[in-house]
Short mmCIF file of C-alpha atoms and ligand atoms in Angstrom, two decimals:
data_model
loop_
_atom_site.label_atom_id
_atom_site.label_comp_id
_atom_site.label_asym_id
_atom_site.label_seq_id
_atom_site.Cartn_x
_atom_site.Cartn_y
_atom_site.Cartn_z
CA UNK A 14 21.80 5.70 17.24
CA UNK A 15 20.95 5.10 13.62
CA UNK A 16 22.02 2.15 11.56
CA UNK A 17 24.22 4.23 9.36
CA UNK A 18 26.27 5.46 12.30
CA UNK A 19 27.30 2.11 13.57
CA UNK A 20 27.30 -0.22 10.65
CA UNK A 21 28.73 0.54 7.25
CA UNK A 22 26.87 -2.43 5.80
CA UNK A 23 23.65 -0.58 6.38
CA UNK A 24 24.07 2.19 3.84
CA UNK A 25 21.44 2.07 1.12
CA UNK A 26 22.48 3.09 -2.38
CA UNK A 27 22.49 6.76 -3.31
CA UNK A 28 19.52 6.34 -5.63
CA UNK A 29 17.40 4.61 -2.98
CA UNK A 30 14.14 6.49 -2.43
CA UNK A 31 12.77 7.26 1.04
CA UNK A 32 9.11 8.01 1.34
CA UNK A 33 5.87 8.09 3.28
CA UNK A 34 2.48 6.85 2.14
CA UNK A 35 -1.22 7.64 2.56
CA UNK A 36 -4.46 6.95 0.69
CA UNK A 37 -7.32 9.20 -0.34
CA UNK A 38 -10.26 7.95 1.71
CA UNK A 39 -8.12 7.56 4.82
CA UNK A 40 -6.98 11.19 4.98
CA UNK A 41 -8.79 13.56 2.61
CA UNK A 42 -12.19 14.06 4.22
CA UNK A 43 -14.22 16.61 2.22
CA UNK A 44 -16.40 13.71 1.22
CA UNK A 45 -19.11 15.77 -0.44
CA UNK A 46 -17.10 18.85 -1.39
CA UNK A 47 -16.52 20.34 -4.86
CA UNK A 48 -18.54 17.75 -6.72
CA UNK A 49 -17.01 14.54 -5.33
CA UNK A 50 -19.33 11.57 -5.80
CA UNK A 51 -19.77 8.91 -3.10
CA UNK A 52 -17.62 5.80 -3.13
CA UNK A 53 -18.36 2.37 -1.71
CA UNK A 54 -16.48 3.39 1.43
CA UNK A 55 -18.86 6.30 2.01
CA UNK A 56 -21.76 3.90 1.74
CA UNK A 57 -20.07 1.30 3.94
CA UNK A 58 -19.02 3.67 6.73
CA UNK A 59 -22.52 5.16 6.83
CA UNK A 60 -23.99 1.70 7.34
CA UNK A 61 -24.36 1.07 11.11
CA UNK A 62 -22.18 -1.69 12.57
CA UNK A 63 -19.53 -1.80 9.87
CA UNK A 64 -16.81 0.32 11.54
CA UNK A 65 -15.60 -0.59 15.02
CA UNK A 66 -15.84 2.95 16.44
CA UNK A 67 -18.80 3.98 14.28
CA UNK A 68 -16.69 6.58 12.48
CA UNK A 69 -16.54 7.61 8.81
CA UNK A 70 -14.03 9.24 6.48
CA UNK A 71 -16.25 12.31 6.05
CA UNK A 72 -13.61 14.53 7.65
CA UNK A 73 -10.68 12.17 8.38
CA UNK A 74 -7.51 14.29 8.54
CA UNK A 75 -9.14 17.05 6.47
CA UNK A 76 -6.15 16.72 4.15
CA UNK A 77 -8.26 18.13 1.30
CA UNK A 78 -8.07 21.49 3.01
CA UNK A 79 -4.75 21.02 4.79
CA UNK A 80 -2.72 19.52 1.95
CA UNK A 81 -0.24 22.41 1.80
CA UNK A 82 0.54 22.13 5.50
CA UNK A 83 0.83 18.35 5.10
CA UNK A 84 3.32 18.68 2.25
CA UNK A 85 5.38 20.99 4.46
CA UNK A 86 5.32 18.25 7.09
CA UNK A 87 6.42 15.68 4.52
CA UNK A 88 9.26 17.95 3.46
CA UNK A 89 10.32 18.39 7.09
CA UNK A 90 10.99 14.63 7.21
CA UNK A 91 13.64 14.92 4.47
CA UNK A 92 11.94 12.23 2.40
CA UNK A 93 12.38 12.01 -1.37
CA UNK A 94 8.90 10.79 -2.22
CA UNK A 95 5.25 10.78 -1.26
CA UNK A 96 2.85 7.97 -2.16
CA UNK A 97 -0.85 8.89 -2.20
CA UNK A 98 -3.95 7.75 -4.03
CA UNK A 99 -6.49 9.53 -6.17
CA UNK A 100 -10.12 9.32 -5.15
CA UNK A 101 -11.73 8.13 -8.39
CA UNK A 102 -15.14 9.55 -7.46
CA UNK A 103 -13.56 12.96 -6.79
CA UNK A 104 -12.36 13.21 -10.38
CA UNK A 105 -15.22 11.25 -11.96
CA UNK A 106 -18.21 11.29 -9.59
CA UNK A 107 -19.97 8.25 -11.06
CA UNK A 108 -16.91 6.32 -12.23
CA UNK A 109 -18.09 6.80 -15.80
CA UNK A 110 -19.21 9.83 -17.79
CA UNK A 111 -18.25 13.39 -16.90
CA UNK A 112 -14.94 14.35 -15.32
CA UNK A 113 -15.04 16.67 -12.31
CA UNK A 114 -12.60 19.53 -12.92
CA UNK A 115 -12.44 20.77 -9.29
CA UNK A 116 -11.38 17.25 -8.30
CA UNK A 117 -8.50 17.21 -10.77
CA UNK A 118 -7.66 20.76 -9.65
CA UNK A 119 -7.12 19.51 -6.08
CA UNK A 120 -4.58 16.90 -7.21
CA UNK A 121 -2.95 19.41 -9.52
CA UNK A 122 -2.40 21.80 -6.61
CA UNK A 123 -1.06 18.94 -4.51
CA UNK A 124 1.41 18.06 -7.29
CA UNK A 125 2.48 21.71 -7.58
CA UNK A 126 3.16 21.87 -3.88
CA UNK A 127 5.12 18.60 -3.95
CA UNK A 128 7.19 19.84 -6.90
CA UNK A 129 7.90 23.07 -5.06
CA UNK A 130 9.32 20.98 -2.21
CA UNK A 131 11.16 18.67 -4.60
CA UNK A 132 9.23 15.60 -3.48
CA UNK A 133 8.48 12.96 -6.09
CA UNK A 134 4.83 11.92 -6.42
CA UNK A 135 3.95 8.20 -6.47
CA UNK A 136 0.30 7.85 -7.34
CA UNK A 137 -2.09 4.95 -6.82
CA UNK A 138 -5.25 4.92 -8.92
CA UNK A 139 -7.33 2.56 -6.81
CA UNK A 140 -6.96 2.31 -3.04
CA UNK A 141 -10.31 0.53 -2.53
CA UNK A 142 -12.72 3.43 -3.07
CA UNK A 143 -14.83 2.41 -6.06
CA UNK A 144 -17.32 5.10 -7.14
CA UNK A 145 -20.74 4.05 -5.82
CA UNK A 146 -22.10 4.76 -9.31
CA UNK A 147 -20.14 1.76 -10.60
CA UNK A 148 -21.05 -0.42 -7.62
CA UNK A 149 -24.67 0.24 -8.50
CA UNK A 150 -23.98 -1.30 -11.90
CA UNK A 151 -22.34 -4.45 -10.59
CA UNK A 152 -19.01 -3.14 -9.28
CA UNK A 153 -16.04 -5.48 -9.70
CA UNK A 154 -18.33 -8.35 -10.63
CA UNK A 155 -19.01 -6.64 -13.94
CA UNK A 156 -16.57 -6.60 -16.84
CA UNK A 157 -17.64 -3.01 -17.49
CA UNK A 158 -15.85 -1.83 -14.35
CA UNK A 159 -12.39 -2.82 -15.68
CA UNK A 160 -13.28 -0.98 -18.90
CA UNK A 161 -14.17 2.19 -16.99
CA UNK A 162 -11.07 1.79 -14.86
CA UNK A 163 -8.86 1.78 -17.96
CA UNK A 164 -10.48 5.03 -19.16
CA UNK A 165 -9.92 6.63 -15.77
CA UNK A 166 -6.29 5.43 -15.76
CA UNK A 167 -5.63 6.89 -19.20
CA UNK A 168 -7.18 10.22 -18.18
CA UNK A 169 -4.95 10.47 -15.11
CA UNK A 170 -1.90 9.53 -17.20
CA UNK A 171 -2.82 12.17 -19.79
CA UNK A 172 -3.23 14.89 -17.21
CA UNK A 173 -0.53 14.02 -14.68
CA UNK A 174 1.74 11.46 -16.36
CA UNK A 175 4.59 13.93 -16.77
CA UNK A 176 4.30 15.30 -13.25
CA UNK A 177 4.49 12.07 -11.26
CA UNK A 178 7.26 9.49 -10.85
CA UNK A 179 5.05 6.41 -10.81
CA UNK A 180 1.46 5.35 -11.28
CA UNK A 181 0.24 2.13 -9.67
CA UNK A 182 -3.02 0.69 -10.91
CA UNK A 183 -4.18 -1.06 -7.74
CA UNK A 184 -3.32 -1.12 -4.08
CA UNK A 185 -3.62 -4.61 -2.60
CA UNK A 186 -6.22 -6.23 -4.85
CA UNK A 187 -6.06 -9.18 -2.42
CA UNK A 188 -7.92 -7.00 0.11
CA UNK A 189 -10.51 -5.74 -2.37
CA UNK A 190 -11.34 -9.33 -3.28
CA UNK A 191 -10.93 -11.17 0.02
CA UNK A 192 -12.07 -8.55 2.53
CA UNK A 193 -14.55 -6.73 0.28
CA UNK A 194 -16.17 -9.86 -1.17
CA UNK A 195 -14.75 -12.78 0.83
CA UNK A 196 -15.47 -11.97 4.48
CA UNK A 197 -17.36 -8.65 4.28
CA UNK A 198 -14.94 -6.78 6.55
CA UNK A 199 -14.43 -4.09 3.92
CA UNK A 200 -16.68 -2.33 1.41
CA UNK A 201 -18.84 -3.35 -0.30
CA UNK A 202 -19.33 -5.86 2.53
CA UNK A 203 -20.14 -9.05 0.68
CA UNK A 204 -19.26 -12.51 2.04
CA UNK A 205 -19.10 -14.98 -0.83
CA UNK A 206 -15.83 -16.74 -1.56
CA UNK A 207 -16.79 -17.78 -5.07
CA UNK A 208 -17.62 -14.17 -5.98
CA UNK A 209 -14.37 -12.93 -4.44
CA UNK A 210 -12.41 -15.12 -6.85
CA UNK A 211 -14.20 -13.63 -9.83
CA UNK A 212 -13.62 -10.14 -8.42
CA UNK A 213 -9.89 -10.85 -8.16
CA UNK A 214 -9.87 -11.82 -11.82
CA UNK A 215 -11.62 -8.61 -12.84
CA UNK A 216 -9.19 -6.58 -10.72
CA UNK A 217 -6.28 -8.21 -12.55
CA UNK A 218 -7.99 -7.68 -15.88
CA UNK A 219 -8.55 -4.02 -15.01
CA UNK A 220 -4.85 -3.78 -14.19
CA UNK A 221 -3.92 -5.22 -17.59
CA UNK A 222 -6.31 -2.98 -19.51
CA UNK A 223 -5.26 0.10 -17.53
CA UNK A 224 -1.58 -0.66 -18.21
CA UNK A 225 -2.31 -0.79 -21.94
CA UNK A 226 -4.43 2.37 -21.86
CA UNK A 227 -1.73 4.26 -19.97
CA UNK A 228 1.03 2.99 -22.28
CA UNK A 229 -0.90 4.50 -25.18
CA UNK A 230 -0.52 7.91 -23.54
CA UNK A 231 2.77 9.67 -23.92
CA UNK A 232 3.99 10.11 -20.34
CA UNK A 233 7.17 9.74 -18.35
CA UNK A 234 5.58 7.98 -15.37
CA UNK A 235 6.73 4.47 -14.52
CA UNK A 236 3.75 2.13 -14.35
CA UNK A 237 3.09 -0.81 -12.05
CA UNK A 238 0.96 -2.33 -9.31
CA UNK A 239 1.09 -2.62 -5.51
CA UNK A 240 0.49 -6.04 -3.90
CA UNK A 241 0.31 -7.00 -0.25
CA UNK A 242 2.41 -10.05 0.28
CA UNK A 243 3.73 -12.44 2.89
CA UNK A 244 5.52 -15.71 3.21
CA UNK A 245 3.38 -18.51 4.58
CA UNK A 246 5.18 -20.43 7.28
CA UNK A 247 4.00 -23.83 8.48
CA UNK A 248 3.75 -23.91 12.29
CA UNK A 249 5.23 -27.42 12.38
CA UNK A 250 6.88 -29.67 9.83
CA UNK A 251 3.84 -31.90 9.62
CA UNK A 252 2.78 -32.70 6.06
CA UNK A 253 -0.61 -31.06 6.70
CA UNK A 254 0.86 -27.76 7.88
CA UNK A 255 3.31 -27.71 4.98
CA UNK A 256 0.62 -28.38 2.41
CA UNK A 257 -1.65 -25.75 3.94
CA UNK A 258 1.16 -23.17 3.92
CA UNK A 259 1.85 -23.85 0.24
CA UNK A 260 -1.82 -23.43 -0.54
CA UNK A 261 -1.98 -20.16 1.39
CA UNK A 262 1.04 -18.78 -0.49
CA UNK A 263 -0.45 -19.93 -3.81
CA UNK A 264 -3.88 -18.41 -3.22
CA UNK A 265 -2.59 -15.12 -1.85
CA UNK A 266 0.77 -14.28 -3.40
CA UNK A 267 1.10 -16.37 -6.55
CA UNK A 268 -2.56 -15.76 -7.37
CA UNK A 269 -1.71 -12.15 -8.23
CA UNK A 270 1.92 -12.55 -9.27
CA UNK A 271 1.56 -15.47 -11.69
CA UNK A 272 -1.01 -13.84 -14.00
CA UNK A 273 1.13 -10.69 -14.22
CA UNK A 274 4.47 -12.43 -14.69
CA UNK A 275 3.53 -15.81 -16.17
CA UNK A 276 0.14 -15.26 -17.75
CA UNK A 277 -1.61 -18.01 -15.80
CA UNK A 278 -3.16 -18.75 -12.41
CA UNK A 279 -1.20 -21.09 -10.11
CA UNK A 280 -2.52 -24.62 -10.50
CA UNK A 281 -2.04 -25.30 -6.80
CA UNK A 282 -4.54 -22.57 -6.00
CA UNK A 283 -6.99 -23.49 -8.75
CA UNK A 284 -7.09 -27.09 -7.50
CA UNK A 285 -8.72 -26.11 -4.24
CA UNK A 286 -10.78 -23.06 -5.13
CA UNK A 287 -14.50 -22.74 -5.58
CA UNK A 288 -14.63 -22.17 -9.33
CA UNK A 289 -18.41 -22.11 -9.59
CA UNK A 290 -18.50 -18.40 -10.45
CA UNK A 291 -15.17 -18.22 -12.24
CA UNK A 292 -15.18 -17.02 -15.78
CA UNK A 293 -12.03 -16.16 -17.72
CA UNK A 294 -12.53 -15.01 -21.30
CA UNK A 295 -10.25 -16.31 -24.04
CA UNK A 296 -7.74 -13.53 -24.20
CA UNK A 297 -7.86 -12.36 -20.57
CA UNK A 298 -4.61 -13.89 -19.38
CA UNK A 299 -2.66 -12.28 -22.22
CA UNK A 300 -4.35 -8.94 -21.46
CA UNK A 301 -3.27 -9.20 -17.82
CA UNK A 302 0.33 -10.16 -18.57
CA UNK A 303 1.64 -6.70 -19.40
CA UNK A 304 5.22 -5.67 -18.65
CA UNK A 305 5.35 -3.49 -15.55
CA UNK A 306 8.07 -0.96 -14.72
CA UNK A 307 7.98 -1.56 -10.98
CA UNK A 308 6.37 -3.82 -8.41
CA UNK A 309 5.12 -2.30 -5.16
CA UNK A 310 5.29 -4.68 -2.20
CA UNK A 311 3.38 -3.95 1.01
CA UNK A 312 4.68 -6.00 3.93
CA UNK A 313 3.32 -6.07 7.48
CA UNK A 314 3.53 -9.65 8.79
CA UNK A 315 4.08 -13.25 7.83
CA UNK A 316 1.28 -15.71 7.51
CA UNK A 317 1.62 -18.45 10.13
CA UNK A 318 -0.15 -21.64 9.15
CA UNK A 319 -1.36 -24.30 11.55
CA UNK A 320 -3.87 -27.05 10.84
CA UNK A 321 -4.14 -28.06 14.49
CA UNK A 322 -7.31 -27.40 16.46
CA UNK A 323 -7.07 -24.94 18.04
CA UNK A 324 -4.55 -23.48 15.61
CA UNK A 325 -1.03 -22.84 16.88
CA UNK A 326 -0.32 -19.14 17.19
CA UNK A 327 3.01 -17.57 16.27
CA UNK A 328 5.09 -16.97 19.37
CA UNK A 329 5.72 -13.34 18.48
CA UNK A 330 9.26 -13.11 19.84
CA UNK A 331 9.30 -9.41 18.99
CA UNK A 332 5.72 -8.85 20.08
CA UNK A 333 2.57 -7.83 18.25
CA UNK A 334 1.36 -4.46 16.98
CA UNK A 335 -1.78 -2.70 18.18
CA UNK A 336 -3.54 -4.42 15.23
CA UNK A 337 -2.57 -7.75 16.77
CA UNK A 338 -0.19 -8.37 13.88
CA UNK A 339 2.98 -10.30 14.71
CA UNK A 340 6.17 -8.27 14.36
CA UNK A 341 8.34 -10.40 12.12
CA UNK A 342 10.97 -8.40 10.20
CA UNK A 343 12.75 -11.48 8.81
CA UNK A 344 9.56 -12.16 6.87
CA UNK A 345 10.37 -9.17 4.69
CA UNK A 346 13.74 -10.52 3.58
CA UNK A 347 12.34 -14.07 3.32
CA UNK A 348 9.56 -12.80 1.07
CA UNK A 349 11.80 -10.70 -1.18
CA UNK A 350 14.28 -13.54 -1.60
CA UNK A 351 11.49 -15.97 -2.38
CA UNK A 352 9.98 -13.64 -5.01
CA UNK A 353 13.41 -13.12 -6.52
CA UNK A 354 13.94 -16.86 -6.84
CA UNK A 355 10.49 -17.55 -8.24
CA UNK A 356 10.07 -14.74 -10.76
CA UNK A 357 13.10 -14.33 -12.93
CA UNK A 358 11.96 -11.17 -14.69
CA UNK A 359 11.03 -9.02 -11.70
CA UNK A 360 11.16 -5.28 -12.30
CA UNK A 361 12.60 -2.99 -9.60
CA UNK A 362 10.68 -3.29 -6.33
CA UNK A 363 9.52 -0.54 -4.00
CA UNK A 364 8.40 -1.36 -0.50
CA UNK A 365 5.29 0.76 -0.88
CA UNK A 366 4.00 0.11 2.65
CA UNK A 367 5.42 -1.08 5.95
CA UNK A 368 4.53 0.28 9.35
CA UNK A 369 3.14 -0.34 12.80
CA UNK A 370 0.02 0.62 14.72
CA UNK A 371 0.84 1.71 18.27
CA UNK A 372 -1.56 2.96 20.95
CA UNK A 373 0.18 6.34 20.95
CA UNK A 374 -0.50 9.04 23.51
CA UNK A 375 0.75 12.60 23.75
CA UNK A 376 2.65 13.44 26.91
CA UNK A 377 4.03 16.94 27.43
CA UNK A 378 3.62 17.59 23.73
CA UNK A 379 5.66 14.51 22.77
CA UNK A 380 4.84 11.05 21.49
CA UNK A 381 7.38 8.51 22.62
CA UNK A 382 6.76 5.66 20.19
CA UNK A 383 9.94 3.68 20.73
CA UNK A 384 8.24 0.48 19.59
CA UNK A 385 7.54 1.98 16.16
CA UNK A 386 11.15 3.12 15.80
CA UNK A 387 12.34 -0.39 16.60
CA UNK A 388 9.84 -1.83 14.12
CA UNK A 389 11.12 0.35 11.29
CA UNK A 390 14.76 -0.14 12.21
CA UNK A 391 14.43 -3.93 12.15
CA UNK A 392 12.50 -3.94 8.88
CA UNK A 393 15.08 -1.70 7.24
CA UNK A 394 17.77 -4.06 8.42
CA UNK A 395 15.91 -7.01 6.90
CA UNK A 396 15.37 -5.02 3.73
CA UNK A 397 19.04 -4.21 3.54
CA UNK A 398 19.89 -7.90 3.95
CA UNK A 399 17.66 -8.78 1.01
CA UNK A 400 19.25 -6.09 -1.13
CA UNK A 401 22.70 -7.31 -0.18
CA UNK A 402 21.62 -10.76 -1.37
CA UNK A 403 20.68 -9.44 -4.78
CA UNK A 404 17.07 -8.28 -4.66
CA UNK A 405 16.57 -5.07 -6.62
CA UNK A 406 14.67 -2.84 -4.19
CA UNK A 407 14.77 0.86 -4.97
CA UNK A 408 12.71 2.52 -2.29
CA UNK A 409 10.88 2.29 1.02
CA UNK A 410 7.66 4.09 2.00
CA UNK A 411 6.59 4.14 5.63
CA UNK A 412 2.87 3.61 6.21
CA UNK A 413 1.70 6.14 7.14
CA UNK A 414 2.57 9.80 7.13
CA UNK A 415 -0.39 10.62 9.39
CA UNK A 416 -2.59 8.77 11.83
CA UNK A 417 -5.72 8.23 9.76
CA UNK A 418 -8.96 6.36 9.15
CA UNK A 419 -7.86 2.74 9.41
CA UNK A 420 -10.77 1.20 7.47
CA UNK A 421 -13.02 -0.99 9.65
CA UNK A 422 -10.90 -0.08 12.71
CA UNK A 423 -11.88 3.56 12.29
CA UNK A 424 -9.63 6.03 14.13
CA UNK A 425 -8.81 3.56 16.88
CA UNK A 426 -5.53 2.46 15.30
CA UNK A 427 -2.64 4.86 14.80
CA UNK A 428 -0.02 4.10 12.13
CA UNK A 429 1.33 7.63 11.59
CA UNK A 430 4.76 9.11 12.00
CA UNK A 431 2.68 12.19 12.73
CA UNK A 432 0.10 12.22 15.50
CA UNK A 433 -3.29 13.67 14.59
CA UNK A 434 -5.61 15.17 17.18
CA UNK A 435 -8.93 14.60 15.41
CA UNK A 436 -10.72 17.26 17.50
CA UNK A 437 -8.40 20.09 16.51
CA UNK A 438 -6.74 18.55 13.42
CA UNK A 439 -3.44 19.48 15.01
CA UNK A 440 -0.46 17.46 13.78
CA UNK A 441 2.52 16.60 16.04
CA UNK A 442 5.65 14.76 14.93
CA UNK A 443 6.11 11.57 16.91
CA UNK A 444 9.60 10.52 18.00
CA UNK A 445 9.52 8.02 15.14
CA UNK A 446 9.16 10.88 12.65
CA UNK A 447 12.25 12.56 14.09
CA UNK A 448 14.08 9.24 14.01
CA UNK A 449 13.08 8.58 10.39
CA UNK A 450 14.17 12.09 9.41
CA UNK A 451 17.56 11.64 11.11
CA UNK A 452 17.97 8.20 9.60
CA UNK A 453 17.37 9.57 6.10
CA UNK A 454 19.63 12.52 6.68
CA UNK A 455 22.38 10.18 7.86
CA UNK A 456 21.90 8.08 4.75
CA UNK A 457 22.25 11.16 2.62
CA UNK A 458 25.32 12.27 4.53
CA UNK A 459 26.81 8.82 4.05
CA UNK A 460 26.30 9.12 0.30
CA UNK A 461 28.30 12.31 0.32
CA UNK A 462 31.08 11.19 2.61
CA UNK A 463 31.78 7.53 3.35
CA UNK A 464 33.88 8.64 6.34
CA UNK A 465 30.51 9.13 7.98
CA UNK A 466 30.48 5.43 8.64
CA UNK A 467 33.42 5.85 10.97
CA UNK A 468 31.15 7.74 13.27
CA UNK A 469 31.83 11.34 12.28
CA UNK A 470 28.77 13.53 12.43
CA UNK A 471 27.76 15.14 9.19
CA UNK A 472 25.71 18.26 8.66
CA UNK A 473 22.07 17.75 7.83
CA UNK A 474 20.78 18.07 4.32
C1 FCB B 510 -2.76 -1.81 4.16
C2 FCB B 510 -3.54 -0.73 3.42
C3 FCB B 510 -3.41 0.64 4.04
C4 FCB B 510 -3.44 0.58 5.55
C5 FCB B 510 -2.44 -0.42 6.05
C6 FCB B 510 -2.36 -0.51 7.56
O1 FCB B 510 -3.34 -3.04 3.93
O2 FCB B 510 -3.10 -0.66 2.09
O3 FCB B 510 -4.43 1.44 3.52
O4 FCB B 510 -4.71 0.31 5.99
O5 FCB B 510 -2.74 -1.69 5.55
#
């Protein structure tokens, strides 16, 4: 039974957008096709020992060749919108200099196909795949990279700005900085906390410069950024746990939100950070603080903070995902309410990612992923609660459309609504995909006829 059948409170507004999300390196494959240059993820995955199953994104879901079939799949889910990212080195092989027309042609064909199916395109410019050509010149430690990023952003806005609904500058800059430069789990694989702080500043600066460069282009796309966020909950009410939780929230959430919305870094975070490599030029904070049209929030879990040794673990009343992440839907409403209290001028929010890895298996041609369905159902309920309490959320994107290359976990973790057999590239809708489709269709039916809430079945869209 879907939420809309049994609970009239659960109807989302008629303008609410339902979507699915992916990113370029995780699905496209075709790593060296049609002039694409290598990115830091190509370099990283081809370095032995970096990826748990030794895999690469060379082929991934071969979406580059199967995009038309994949858009048909998206359309079969009845969603309104598709969030994907552009591979920078596909459209500009070095990250500076010449554009690669066949690369732009691929995204143009993808946009045509989405338009044909009436699916709105939500584009991300940077989902972690910096052109290796820019890494070779200092990557995100150099102030030239933000400059190149702004040029790339403006070029995408010029070419596609009237064909897409939104353009986000970055996806989860927290990860680029903390996993790419803080603990070396992600490309480029550097472990140096002081450098990671400087990288986060350059990512924010690149966001600010890209916003300005895109605003200078006449386009209808709404512009914003996507941040991964969580509440930080102290494990006990000890003063130490509380202080540590506040610090965690400051260094992870406010660190990216405050510069964008307040034009400064949170003092609480600055107080405890290694500032030895930190350089902020005079006007940087004003450059970063640009009005954004939307905020993308990616939510997977809460942060659970314990200063005890060994640290207290969350009890995981609802269990843990195949990533080992605690399932904690209330964290989504807690987070949204907290953001809404703290930032008075928030633009509309999209939940740009939320989803669950499950060790899925095909049986008799079916994938019974009941745990994923429950995960989504509970998060939508929490989301609805937050909206009912006044948070302006205008859409939800499930991560991910397809099982795909899950970064340093390789292909071992499956997040998709659609199962991918990597040997044959065959796609099969999981039960969660059918559930999501029915849920959306019921929402749409409810928009048309409120009597639907009384339990009457409505025809599908
Ligand atoms: C997010 C990433 C996305 C995917 C999910 C599981 O942090 O943005 O690419 O890996 O996690």
